[in-house]
Coordinates of C-alpha atoms in Angstrom, one line a residue:
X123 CA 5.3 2.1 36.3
X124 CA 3.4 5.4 36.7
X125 CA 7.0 6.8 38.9
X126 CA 8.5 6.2 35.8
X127 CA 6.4 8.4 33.6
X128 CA 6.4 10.7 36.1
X129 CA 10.5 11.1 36.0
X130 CA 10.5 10.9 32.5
X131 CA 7.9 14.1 32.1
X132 CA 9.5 16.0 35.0
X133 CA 12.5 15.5 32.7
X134 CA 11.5 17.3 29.8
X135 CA 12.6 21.1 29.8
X136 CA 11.8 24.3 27.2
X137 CA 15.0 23.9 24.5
X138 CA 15.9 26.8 23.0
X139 CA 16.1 26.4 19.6
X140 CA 17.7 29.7 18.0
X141 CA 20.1 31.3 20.1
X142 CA 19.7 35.2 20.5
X143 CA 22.4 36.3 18.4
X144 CA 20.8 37.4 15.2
X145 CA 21.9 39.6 12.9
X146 CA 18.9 41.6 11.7
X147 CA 18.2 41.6 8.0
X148 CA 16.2 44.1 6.0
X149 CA 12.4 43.5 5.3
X150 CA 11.6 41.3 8.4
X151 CA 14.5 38.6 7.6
X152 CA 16.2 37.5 10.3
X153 CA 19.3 36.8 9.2
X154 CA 22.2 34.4 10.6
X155 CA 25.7 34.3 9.0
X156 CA 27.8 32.9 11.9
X157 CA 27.1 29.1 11.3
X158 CA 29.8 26.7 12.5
X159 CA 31.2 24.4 9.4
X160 CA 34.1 22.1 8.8
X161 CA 37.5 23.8 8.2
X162 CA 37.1 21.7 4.9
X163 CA 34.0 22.7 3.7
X164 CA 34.1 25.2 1.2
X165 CA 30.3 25.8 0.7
X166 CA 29.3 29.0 1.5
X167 CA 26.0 29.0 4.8
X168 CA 23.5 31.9 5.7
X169 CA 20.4 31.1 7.9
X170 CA 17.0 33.0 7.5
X171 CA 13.8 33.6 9.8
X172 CA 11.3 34.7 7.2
X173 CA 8.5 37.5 7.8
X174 CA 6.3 34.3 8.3
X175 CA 8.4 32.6 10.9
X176 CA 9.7 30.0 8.3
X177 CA 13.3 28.9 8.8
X178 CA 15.2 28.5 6.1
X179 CA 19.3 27.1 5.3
X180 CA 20.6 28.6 2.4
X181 CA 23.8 27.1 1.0
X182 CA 26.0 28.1 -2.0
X183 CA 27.9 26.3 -3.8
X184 CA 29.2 27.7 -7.1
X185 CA 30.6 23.6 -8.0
X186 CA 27.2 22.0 -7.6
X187 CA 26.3 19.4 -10.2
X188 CA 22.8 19.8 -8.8
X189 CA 20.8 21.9 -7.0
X190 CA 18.4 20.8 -4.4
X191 CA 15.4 22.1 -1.9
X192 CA 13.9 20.3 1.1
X193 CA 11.4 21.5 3.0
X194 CA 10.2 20.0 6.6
X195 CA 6.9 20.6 8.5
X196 CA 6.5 19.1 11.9
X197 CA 3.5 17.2 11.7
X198 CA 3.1 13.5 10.7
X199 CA 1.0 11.2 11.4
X200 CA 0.9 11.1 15.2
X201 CA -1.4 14.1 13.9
X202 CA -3.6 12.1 12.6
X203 CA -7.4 12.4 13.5
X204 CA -7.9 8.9 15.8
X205 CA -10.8 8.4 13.4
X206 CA -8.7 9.1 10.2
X207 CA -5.1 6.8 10.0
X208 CA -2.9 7.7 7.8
X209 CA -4.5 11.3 6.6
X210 CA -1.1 13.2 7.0
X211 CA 0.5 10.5 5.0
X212 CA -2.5 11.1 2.1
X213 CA -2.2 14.5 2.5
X214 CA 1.7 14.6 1.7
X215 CA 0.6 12.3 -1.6
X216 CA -2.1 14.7 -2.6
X217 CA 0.0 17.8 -2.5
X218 CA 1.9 16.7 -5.5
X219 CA -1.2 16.7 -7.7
X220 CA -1.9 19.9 -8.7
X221 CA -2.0 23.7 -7.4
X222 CA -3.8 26.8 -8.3
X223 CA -0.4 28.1 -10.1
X224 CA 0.0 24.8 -12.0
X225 CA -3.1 22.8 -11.9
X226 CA -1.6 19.6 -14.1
X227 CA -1.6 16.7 -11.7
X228 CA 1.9 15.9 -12.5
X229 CA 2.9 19.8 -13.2
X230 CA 5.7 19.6 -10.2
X231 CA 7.2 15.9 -11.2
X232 CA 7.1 17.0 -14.9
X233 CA 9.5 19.6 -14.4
X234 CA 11.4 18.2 -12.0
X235 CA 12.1 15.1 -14.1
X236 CA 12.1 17.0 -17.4
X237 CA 15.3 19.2 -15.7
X238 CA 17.2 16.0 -14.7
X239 CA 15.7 15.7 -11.4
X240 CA 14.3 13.6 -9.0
X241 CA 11.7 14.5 -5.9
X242 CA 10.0 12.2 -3.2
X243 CA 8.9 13.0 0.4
X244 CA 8.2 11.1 3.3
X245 CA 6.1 10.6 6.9
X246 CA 6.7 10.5 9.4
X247 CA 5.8 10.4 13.1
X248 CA 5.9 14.0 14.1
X249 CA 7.1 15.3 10.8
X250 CA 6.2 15.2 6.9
X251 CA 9.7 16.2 4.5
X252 CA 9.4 16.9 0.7
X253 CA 12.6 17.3 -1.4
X254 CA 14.0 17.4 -5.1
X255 CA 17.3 18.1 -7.0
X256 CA 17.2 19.6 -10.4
X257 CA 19.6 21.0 -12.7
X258 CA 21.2 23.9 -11.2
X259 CA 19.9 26.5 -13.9
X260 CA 16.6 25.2 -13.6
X261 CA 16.4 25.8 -9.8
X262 CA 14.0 29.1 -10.1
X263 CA 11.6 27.5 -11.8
X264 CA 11.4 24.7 -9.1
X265 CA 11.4 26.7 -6.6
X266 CA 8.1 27.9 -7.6
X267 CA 6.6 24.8 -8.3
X268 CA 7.5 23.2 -5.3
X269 CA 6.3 26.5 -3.2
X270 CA 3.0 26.4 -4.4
X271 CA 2.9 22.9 -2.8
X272 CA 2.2 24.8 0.7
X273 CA 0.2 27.1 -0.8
X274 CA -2.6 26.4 -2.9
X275 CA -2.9 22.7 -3.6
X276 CA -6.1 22.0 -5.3
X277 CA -6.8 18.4 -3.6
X278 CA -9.0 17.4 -6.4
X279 CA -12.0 14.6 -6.5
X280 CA -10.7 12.7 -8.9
X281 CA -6.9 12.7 -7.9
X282 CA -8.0 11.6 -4.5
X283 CA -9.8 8.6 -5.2
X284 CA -7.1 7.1 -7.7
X285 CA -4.1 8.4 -4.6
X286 CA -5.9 6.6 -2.2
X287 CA -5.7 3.2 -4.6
X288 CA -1.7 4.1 -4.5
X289 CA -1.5 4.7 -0.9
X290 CA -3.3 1.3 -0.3
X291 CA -1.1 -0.6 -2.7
X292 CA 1.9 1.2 -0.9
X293 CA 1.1 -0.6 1.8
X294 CA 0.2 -4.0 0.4
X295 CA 3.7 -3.7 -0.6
X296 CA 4.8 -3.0 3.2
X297 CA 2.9 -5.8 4.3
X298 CA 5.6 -8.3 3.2
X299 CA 8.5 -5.7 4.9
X300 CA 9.2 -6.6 8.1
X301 CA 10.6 -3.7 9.2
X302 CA 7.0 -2.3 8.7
X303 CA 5.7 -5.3 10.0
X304 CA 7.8 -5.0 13.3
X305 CA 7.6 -1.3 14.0
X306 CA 3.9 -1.3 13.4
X307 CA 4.0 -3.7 16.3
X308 CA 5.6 -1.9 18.7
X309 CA 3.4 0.9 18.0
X310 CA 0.4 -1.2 18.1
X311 CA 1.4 -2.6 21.8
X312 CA 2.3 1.1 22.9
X313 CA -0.6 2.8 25.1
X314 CA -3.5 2.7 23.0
X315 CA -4.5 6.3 24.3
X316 CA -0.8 7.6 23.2
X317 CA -0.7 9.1 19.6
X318 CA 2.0 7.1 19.0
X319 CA 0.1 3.7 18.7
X320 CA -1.5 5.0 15.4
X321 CA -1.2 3.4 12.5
X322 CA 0.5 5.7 10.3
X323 CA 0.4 5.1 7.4
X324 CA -3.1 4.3 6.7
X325 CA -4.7 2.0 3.6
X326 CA -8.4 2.0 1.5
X327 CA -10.3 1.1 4.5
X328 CA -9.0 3.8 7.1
X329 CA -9.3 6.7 4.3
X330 CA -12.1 5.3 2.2
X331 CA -14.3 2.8 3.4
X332 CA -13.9 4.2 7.3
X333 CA -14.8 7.8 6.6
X334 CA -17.7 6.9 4.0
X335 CA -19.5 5.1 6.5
X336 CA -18.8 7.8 9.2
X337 CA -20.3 10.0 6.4
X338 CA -17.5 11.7 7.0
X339 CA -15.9 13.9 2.9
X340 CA -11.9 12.4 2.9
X341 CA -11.8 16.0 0.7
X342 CA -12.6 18.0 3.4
X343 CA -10.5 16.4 6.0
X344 CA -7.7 16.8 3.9
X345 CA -8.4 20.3 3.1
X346 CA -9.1 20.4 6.5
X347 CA -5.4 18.9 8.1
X348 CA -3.4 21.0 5.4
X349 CA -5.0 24.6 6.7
X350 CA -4.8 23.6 10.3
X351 CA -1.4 22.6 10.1
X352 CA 0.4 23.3 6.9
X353 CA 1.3 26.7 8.5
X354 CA 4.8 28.6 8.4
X355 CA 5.5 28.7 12.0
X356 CA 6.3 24.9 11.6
X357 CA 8.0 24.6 8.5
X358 CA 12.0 24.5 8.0
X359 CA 13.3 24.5 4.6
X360 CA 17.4 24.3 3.4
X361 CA 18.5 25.1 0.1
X362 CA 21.8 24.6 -2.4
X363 CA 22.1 26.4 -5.3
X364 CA 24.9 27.9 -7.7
X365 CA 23.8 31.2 -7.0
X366 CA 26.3 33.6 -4.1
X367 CA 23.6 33.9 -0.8
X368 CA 22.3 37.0 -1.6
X369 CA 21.0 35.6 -5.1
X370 CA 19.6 32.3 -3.3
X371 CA 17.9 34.6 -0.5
X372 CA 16.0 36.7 -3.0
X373 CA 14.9 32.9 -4.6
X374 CA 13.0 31.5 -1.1
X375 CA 11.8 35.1 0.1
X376 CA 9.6 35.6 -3.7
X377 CA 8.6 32.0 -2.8
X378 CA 8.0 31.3 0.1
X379 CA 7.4 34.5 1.9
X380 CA 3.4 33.9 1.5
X381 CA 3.4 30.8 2.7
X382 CA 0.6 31.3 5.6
X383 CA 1.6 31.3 9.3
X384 CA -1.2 30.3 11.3
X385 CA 0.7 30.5 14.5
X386 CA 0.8 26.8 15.2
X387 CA 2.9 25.5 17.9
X388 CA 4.9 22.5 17.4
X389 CA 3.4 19.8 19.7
X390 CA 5.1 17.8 22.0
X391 CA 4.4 14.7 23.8
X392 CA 5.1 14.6 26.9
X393 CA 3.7 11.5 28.2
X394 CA 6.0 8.6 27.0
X395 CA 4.4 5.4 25.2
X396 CA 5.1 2.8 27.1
X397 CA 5.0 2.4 31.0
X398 CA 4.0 -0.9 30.8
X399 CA 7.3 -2.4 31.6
X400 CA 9.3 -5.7 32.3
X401 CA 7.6 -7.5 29.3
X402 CA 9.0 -9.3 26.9
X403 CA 7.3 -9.7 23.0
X404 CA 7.9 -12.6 21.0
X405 CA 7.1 -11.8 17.2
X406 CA 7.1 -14.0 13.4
X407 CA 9.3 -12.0 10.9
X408 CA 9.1 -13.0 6.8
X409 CA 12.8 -13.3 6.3
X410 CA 14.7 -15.6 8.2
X411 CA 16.4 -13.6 11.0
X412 CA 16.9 -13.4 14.5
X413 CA 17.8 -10.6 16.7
X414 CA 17.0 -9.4 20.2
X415 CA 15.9 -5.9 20.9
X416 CA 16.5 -4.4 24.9
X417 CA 14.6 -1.2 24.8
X418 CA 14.7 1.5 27.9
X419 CA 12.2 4.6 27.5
X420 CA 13.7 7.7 28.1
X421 CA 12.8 11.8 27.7
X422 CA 14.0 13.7 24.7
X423 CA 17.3 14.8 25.1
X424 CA 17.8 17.1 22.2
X425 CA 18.7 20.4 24.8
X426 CA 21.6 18.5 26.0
X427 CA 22.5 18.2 22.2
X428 CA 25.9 19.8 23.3
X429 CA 27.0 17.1 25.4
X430 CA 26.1 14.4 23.8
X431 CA 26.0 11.9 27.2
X432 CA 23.3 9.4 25.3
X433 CA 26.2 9.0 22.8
X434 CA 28.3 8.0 25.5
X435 CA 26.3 5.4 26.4
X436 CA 26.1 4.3 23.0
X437 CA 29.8 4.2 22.6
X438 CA 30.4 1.9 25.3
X439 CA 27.9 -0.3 25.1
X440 CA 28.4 -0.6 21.4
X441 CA 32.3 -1.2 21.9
X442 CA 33.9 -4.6 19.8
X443 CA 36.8 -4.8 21.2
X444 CA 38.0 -6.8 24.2
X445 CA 36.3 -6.4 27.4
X446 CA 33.2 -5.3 25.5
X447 CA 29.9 -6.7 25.7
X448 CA 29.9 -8.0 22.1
X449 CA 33.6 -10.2 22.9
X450 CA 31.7 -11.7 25.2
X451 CA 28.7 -12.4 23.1
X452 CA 31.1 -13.9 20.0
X453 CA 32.9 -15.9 22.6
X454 CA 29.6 -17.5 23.8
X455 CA 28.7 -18.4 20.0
X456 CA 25.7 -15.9 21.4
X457 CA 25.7 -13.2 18.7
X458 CA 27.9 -11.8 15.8
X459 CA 26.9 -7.9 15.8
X460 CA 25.3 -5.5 18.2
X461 CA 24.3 -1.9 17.6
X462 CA 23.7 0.3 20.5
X463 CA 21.3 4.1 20.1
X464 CA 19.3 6.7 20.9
X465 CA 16.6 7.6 19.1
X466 CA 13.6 7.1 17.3
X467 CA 10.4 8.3 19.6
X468 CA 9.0 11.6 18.5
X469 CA 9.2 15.2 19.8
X470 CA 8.8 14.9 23.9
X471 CA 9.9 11.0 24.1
X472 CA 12.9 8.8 22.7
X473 CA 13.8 5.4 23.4
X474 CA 17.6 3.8 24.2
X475 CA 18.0 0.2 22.0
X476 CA 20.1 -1.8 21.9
X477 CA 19.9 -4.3 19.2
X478 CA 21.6 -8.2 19.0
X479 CA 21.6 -9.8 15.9
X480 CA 21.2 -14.2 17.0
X481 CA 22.8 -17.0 16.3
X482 CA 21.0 -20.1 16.8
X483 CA 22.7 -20.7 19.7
X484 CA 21.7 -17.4 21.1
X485 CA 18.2 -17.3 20.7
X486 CA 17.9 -20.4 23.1
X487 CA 19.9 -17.7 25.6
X488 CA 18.3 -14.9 24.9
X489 CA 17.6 -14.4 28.5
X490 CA 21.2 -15.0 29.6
X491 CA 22.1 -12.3 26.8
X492 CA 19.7 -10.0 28.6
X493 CA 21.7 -10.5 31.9
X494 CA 24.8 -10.3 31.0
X495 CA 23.6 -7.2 29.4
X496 CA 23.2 -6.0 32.7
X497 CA 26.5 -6.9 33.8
X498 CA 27.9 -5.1 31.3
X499 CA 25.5 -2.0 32.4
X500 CA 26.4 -2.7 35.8
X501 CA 30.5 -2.0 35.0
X502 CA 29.7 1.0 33.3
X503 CA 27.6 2.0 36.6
X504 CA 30.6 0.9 38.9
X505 CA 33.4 2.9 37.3
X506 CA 31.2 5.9 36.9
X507 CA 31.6 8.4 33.8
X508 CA 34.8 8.9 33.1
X509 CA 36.4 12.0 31.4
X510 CA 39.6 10.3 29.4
X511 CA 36.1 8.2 27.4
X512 CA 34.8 11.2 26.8
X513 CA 37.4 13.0 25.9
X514 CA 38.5 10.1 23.3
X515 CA 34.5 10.5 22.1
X516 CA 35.1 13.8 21.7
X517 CA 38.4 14.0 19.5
X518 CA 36.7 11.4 17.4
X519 CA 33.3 13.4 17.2
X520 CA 35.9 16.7 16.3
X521 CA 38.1 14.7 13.8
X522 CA 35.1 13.3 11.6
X523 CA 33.4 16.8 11.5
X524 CA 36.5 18.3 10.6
X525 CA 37.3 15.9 7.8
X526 CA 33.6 15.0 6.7
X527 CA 33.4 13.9 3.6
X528 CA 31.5 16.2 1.0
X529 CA 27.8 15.1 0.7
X530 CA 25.6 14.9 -1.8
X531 CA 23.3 17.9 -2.5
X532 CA 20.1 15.9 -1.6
X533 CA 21.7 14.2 1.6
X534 CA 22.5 18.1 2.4
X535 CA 19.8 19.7 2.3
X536 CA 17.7 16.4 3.7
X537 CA 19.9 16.6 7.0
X538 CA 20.1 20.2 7.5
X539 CA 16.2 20.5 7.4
X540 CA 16.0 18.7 10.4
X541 CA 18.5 20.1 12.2
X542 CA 17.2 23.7 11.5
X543 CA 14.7 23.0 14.5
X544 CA 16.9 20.7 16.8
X545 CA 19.8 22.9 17.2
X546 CA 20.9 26.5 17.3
X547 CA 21.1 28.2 13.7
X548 CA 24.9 28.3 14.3
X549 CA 25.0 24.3 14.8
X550 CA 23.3 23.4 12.1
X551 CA 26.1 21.6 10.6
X552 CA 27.9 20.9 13.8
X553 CA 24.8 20.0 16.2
X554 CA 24.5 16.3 15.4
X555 CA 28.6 16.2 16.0
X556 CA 29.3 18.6 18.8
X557 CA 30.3 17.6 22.1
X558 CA 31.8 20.2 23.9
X559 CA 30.7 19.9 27.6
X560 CA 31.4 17.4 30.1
X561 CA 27.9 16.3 32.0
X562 CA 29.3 13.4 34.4
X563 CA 25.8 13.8 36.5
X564 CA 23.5 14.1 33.0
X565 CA 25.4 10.2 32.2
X566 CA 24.3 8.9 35.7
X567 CA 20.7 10.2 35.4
X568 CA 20.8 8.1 31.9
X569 CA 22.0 5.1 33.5
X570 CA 19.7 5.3 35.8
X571 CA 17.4 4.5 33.1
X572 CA 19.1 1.6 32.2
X573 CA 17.7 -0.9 34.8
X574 CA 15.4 -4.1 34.5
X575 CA 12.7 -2.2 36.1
X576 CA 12.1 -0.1 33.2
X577 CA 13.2 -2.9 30.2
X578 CA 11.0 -3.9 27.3
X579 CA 13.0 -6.7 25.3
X580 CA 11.1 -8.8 21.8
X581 CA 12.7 -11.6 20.3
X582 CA 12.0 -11.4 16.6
X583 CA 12.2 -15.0 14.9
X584 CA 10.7 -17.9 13.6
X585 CA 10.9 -19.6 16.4
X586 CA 8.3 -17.4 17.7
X587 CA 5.5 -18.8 15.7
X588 CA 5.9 -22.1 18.6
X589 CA 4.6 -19.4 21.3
X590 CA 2.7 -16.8 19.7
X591 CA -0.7 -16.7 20.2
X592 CA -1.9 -13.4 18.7
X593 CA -2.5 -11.5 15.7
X594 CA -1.2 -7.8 14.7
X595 CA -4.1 -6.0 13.4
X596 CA -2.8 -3.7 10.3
X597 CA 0.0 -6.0 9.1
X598 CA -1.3 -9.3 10.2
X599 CA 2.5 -10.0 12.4
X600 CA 2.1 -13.3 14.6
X601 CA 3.4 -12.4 18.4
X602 CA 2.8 -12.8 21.5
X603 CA 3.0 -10.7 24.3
X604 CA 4.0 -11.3 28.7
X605 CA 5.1 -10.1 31.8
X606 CA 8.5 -11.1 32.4
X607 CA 8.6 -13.7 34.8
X608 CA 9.4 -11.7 38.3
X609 CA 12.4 -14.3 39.1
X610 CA 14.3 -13.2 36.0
X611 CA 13.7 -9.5 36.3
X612 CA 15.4 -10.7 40.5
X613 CA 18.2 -12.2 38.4
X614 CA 18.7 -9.8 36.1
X615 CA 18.4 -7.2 38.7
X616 CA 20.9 -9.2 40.8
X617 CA 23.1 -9.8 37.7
X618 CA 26.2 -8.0 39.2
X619 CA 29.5 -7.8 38.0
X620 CA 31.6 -10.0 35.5
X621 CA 35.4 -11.0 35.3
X622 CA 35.2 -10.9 31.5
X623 CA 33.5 -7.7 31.4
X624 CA 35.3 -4.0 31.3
X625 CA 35.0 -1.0 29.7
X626 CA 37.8 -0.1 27.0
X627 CA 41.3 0.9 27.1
X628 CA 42.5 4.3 26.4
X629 CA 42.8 4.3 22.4
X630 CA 46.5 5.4 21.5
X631 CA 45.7 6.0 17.8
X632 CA 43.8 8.6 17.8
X633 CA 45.9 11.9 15.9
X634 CA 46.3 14.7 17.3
X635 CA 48.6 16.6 15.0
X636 CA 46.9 17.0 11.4
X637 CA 49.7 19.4 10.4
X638 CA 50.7 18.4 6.5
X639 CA 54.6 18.4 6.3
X640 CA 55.9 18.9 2.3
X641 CA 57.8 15.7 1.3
X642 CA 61.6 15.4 1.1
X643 CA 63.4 16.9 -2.3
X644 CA 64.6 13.4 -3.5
X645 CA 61.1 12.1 -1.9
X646 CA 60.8 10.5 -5.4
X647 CA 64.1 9.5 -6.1
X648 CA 64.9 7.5 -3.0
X649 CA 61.1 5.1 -3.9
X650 CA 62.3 5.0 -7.9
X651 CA 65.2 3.3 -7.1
X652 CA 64.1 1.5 -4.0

């Protein structure tokens, strides 16, 4: 499938990120105060370019019951040394254990929790997030503490040995998760030269055992990953406070103005996971369920983040009602829910599921489910993109931005962090809801995609356990692995069209007129004595 690689890297373009319309700020701050937000959304928005390159959201909100902070940096585990798993995910653990400013092991947590917070992070594949809330009054002082983080942590002996029993025991606890379980398996099955086949998160043996018998100090590897890429250049951050903008901006430049920028580049992968194609995986879950996943590699789309073509897709191919793929599913006894998206992958790759929860009857026609997937692919295909869908996706898209529900000050900041490096400063909010721009030919090179050539499907049940023949290494998940037979890759190929099969009608319900009329004088009369 090396054609397939080839269209998928030839695919990938330079996004820009922050559009040239800045308005300069004093000091080195770049400052932006033309960000796009809901009609209904009374917070107040300014986005920042530090003198270190550091992106920042800052958001008031003089009605907060909390205040919050969350601060990205684009490297996870796919960062990982090959000879070290799971050292971004250790290093993310050890950088709550002490700093020069406030060398306490649990300095940071103490204050967070002592001020009626909460704070956690996470890793992931091609990023590492750390937030907290707090009391808004007490938001300086956390600030400060949580800035120091990517600073000067002290990554001390003795914290490291009794973090890497937590980190192991964090993943003795995943080992009964199946969606660890399953993910790791995809990942272990990917190319085993991609960084993507890593295991991420990393136990005693890969950061303690491993490394000691490589002679290799874990405190200088860690020391090690956080000055190489801990680095400003990389690292978005989006705060809410009670204080007006200027009062929060004065906050994150005294704190995070020295964090170092070593001029590291975000990296991208280019090269996509799995070319391997037309194979199916059959894998043993814990819990009793059964679903089928049809997986289609595809580039990272995040430039064409305007027109929003993958979501599309997604819309029609996630459609319930009749006509859709999933009528036809519940009329066969095949399946109850299906859930169609883009995503997942890392910075340079992304993958299109589409995900089939099973009844018993449909896991003995999981391969019939596949092909009439393809039917249904096949009408979408045959009627071309269509402008009236799109235009119905976009009212929808418009209408739930415009009355988006107020979100908590955690979720916020969380959310925006992100989107500080996938979208324009001024789409930060709207980014992940904007679709503006009609890209009929963008639509057909997706679909394009979405062929049996390129298909990966894995049937995850306990049925599996009669076939499988091999074990997962880091999570111990039964499965087994095959080409897909070429005469069902013909059929499916072949699968044409289907009378039962057709994409939605035009939606009548959806408002257009959001115009709030007072009520009638005698409004309340006329229901009193009705």
């Amino acid at each position: 499938m090396e054609e397939l690689c080839q269209s998928i890297n030839t695919s990938q373009r330079k996004t820009t990120i922050y559009s040239q319309q800045r308005l300069l700020g004093i000091n080195d701050r770049i400052r932006f105060n033309d960000i796009i937000k809901s009609p209904n959304d009374k917070r107040l928005y300014r986005g920042l370019i530090l003198s270190n390159d550091m992106r920042v959201l800052l958001i008031s909100d003089s009605t907060t019951g909390k205040s919050a902070a969350s601060l990205n940096v684009d490297v996870g585990s796919m960062n990982d040394p090959v000879e070290l798993p799971g050292l971004a995910h250790f290093c993310e653990h050890m950088l709550f254990l002490g700093t020069e400013a406030y060398p306490a092991e649990n300095g940071y947590t103490k204050y967070i929790y002592d001020h009626g917070g909460t704070c956690n992070a996470s890793t992931g594949d091609d990023f590492t997030n750390y937030y907290f809330d707090v009391n808004p009054e007490n938001l300086p002082g956390a600030l400060d503490r949580f800035s120091q983080i990517f600073l000067n942590p002290l990554f001390t002996e003795s914290a490291i040995e009794r973090e890497l029993n937590v980190i192991d025991l964090e993943h003795e606890s995943n080992l009964m998760d199946d969606k660890w379980r399953i993910r790791q398996l995809h990942k272990s099955l990917a190319n085993p030269m991609h960084p993507y086949s890593k295991f991420g998160t990393g136990n005693k043996e890969t950061l303690g055992i491993i490394p000691r018998q490589l002679g290799m100090n874990i405190r200088d590897e860690l020391l090690k990953f956080h000055e190489t890429w801990y680095s400003a250049s990389i690292m978005t951050l989006s705060v809410i406070g009670k204080e007006n903008l200027d009062e929060l901006e004065a906050l994150v430049t005294t704190f995070f103005t020295n964090v170092e920028n070593f001029d590291v580049h975000l990296t991208t992968w280019i090269d996509h996971p799995f070319c391997d194609l037309e194979t199916r995986v059959y894998a043993v879950p814990i819990r009793d369920v059964r679903y089928l996943s049809i997986m289609f590699p595809l580039p990272d789309m995040g430039e064409y983040f305007s027109s929003t073509s993958v979501h599309y897709i997604s819309h029609l191919l996630g459609h319930e009602g009749k006509g859709s793929l999933l009528s036809a599913l519940k009329t066969y006894n095949w399946s109850n829910s299906l859930q169609a998206e883009y995503g997942r992958g890392a910075r340079g790759f992304k993958f299109f599921n589409i995900n089939i929860d099973l009844t018993e009857n449909g896991l003995k026609n999981f391969s019939d489910i596949v092909w009439l997937t393809f039917q249904y692919i096949n009408v979408m295909k045959e009627d071309g993109p269509i402008p009236w869908i799109f235009e119905e996706c976009k009212k929808m898209w418009n209408i739930n931005f415009r009355y988006e529900e107020k979100s908590s000050p955690c979720d916020l900041v969380n959310s925006t962090v992100r989107c500080l490096r996938e979208y324009p400063a001024r789409e930060v909010l709207r980014g992940p809801r904007l679709s503006n721009e009609w890209n009929p030919d963008l639509i057909e090179e997706l679909l394009d995609y979405l062929t049996p050539r390129y298909v990966r499907i894995s049937v995850v049940a306990r049925w599996c356990k009669n076939v499988t023949n091999e074990t997962e290494t880091w999570y111990g998940t039964e499965y087994m692995i095959e080409k897909i037979p070429h005469d069902i890759v013909v059929d499916w190929k072949d699968a044409g069209l289907s009378g039962i099969l057709r994409l939605p009608a035009e939606n009548e319900f959806i408002p257009t007129n959001f115009e709030l009329k007072p009520r009638e004088p005698d409004f309340f009369h006329k229901h009193r004595s009705s």
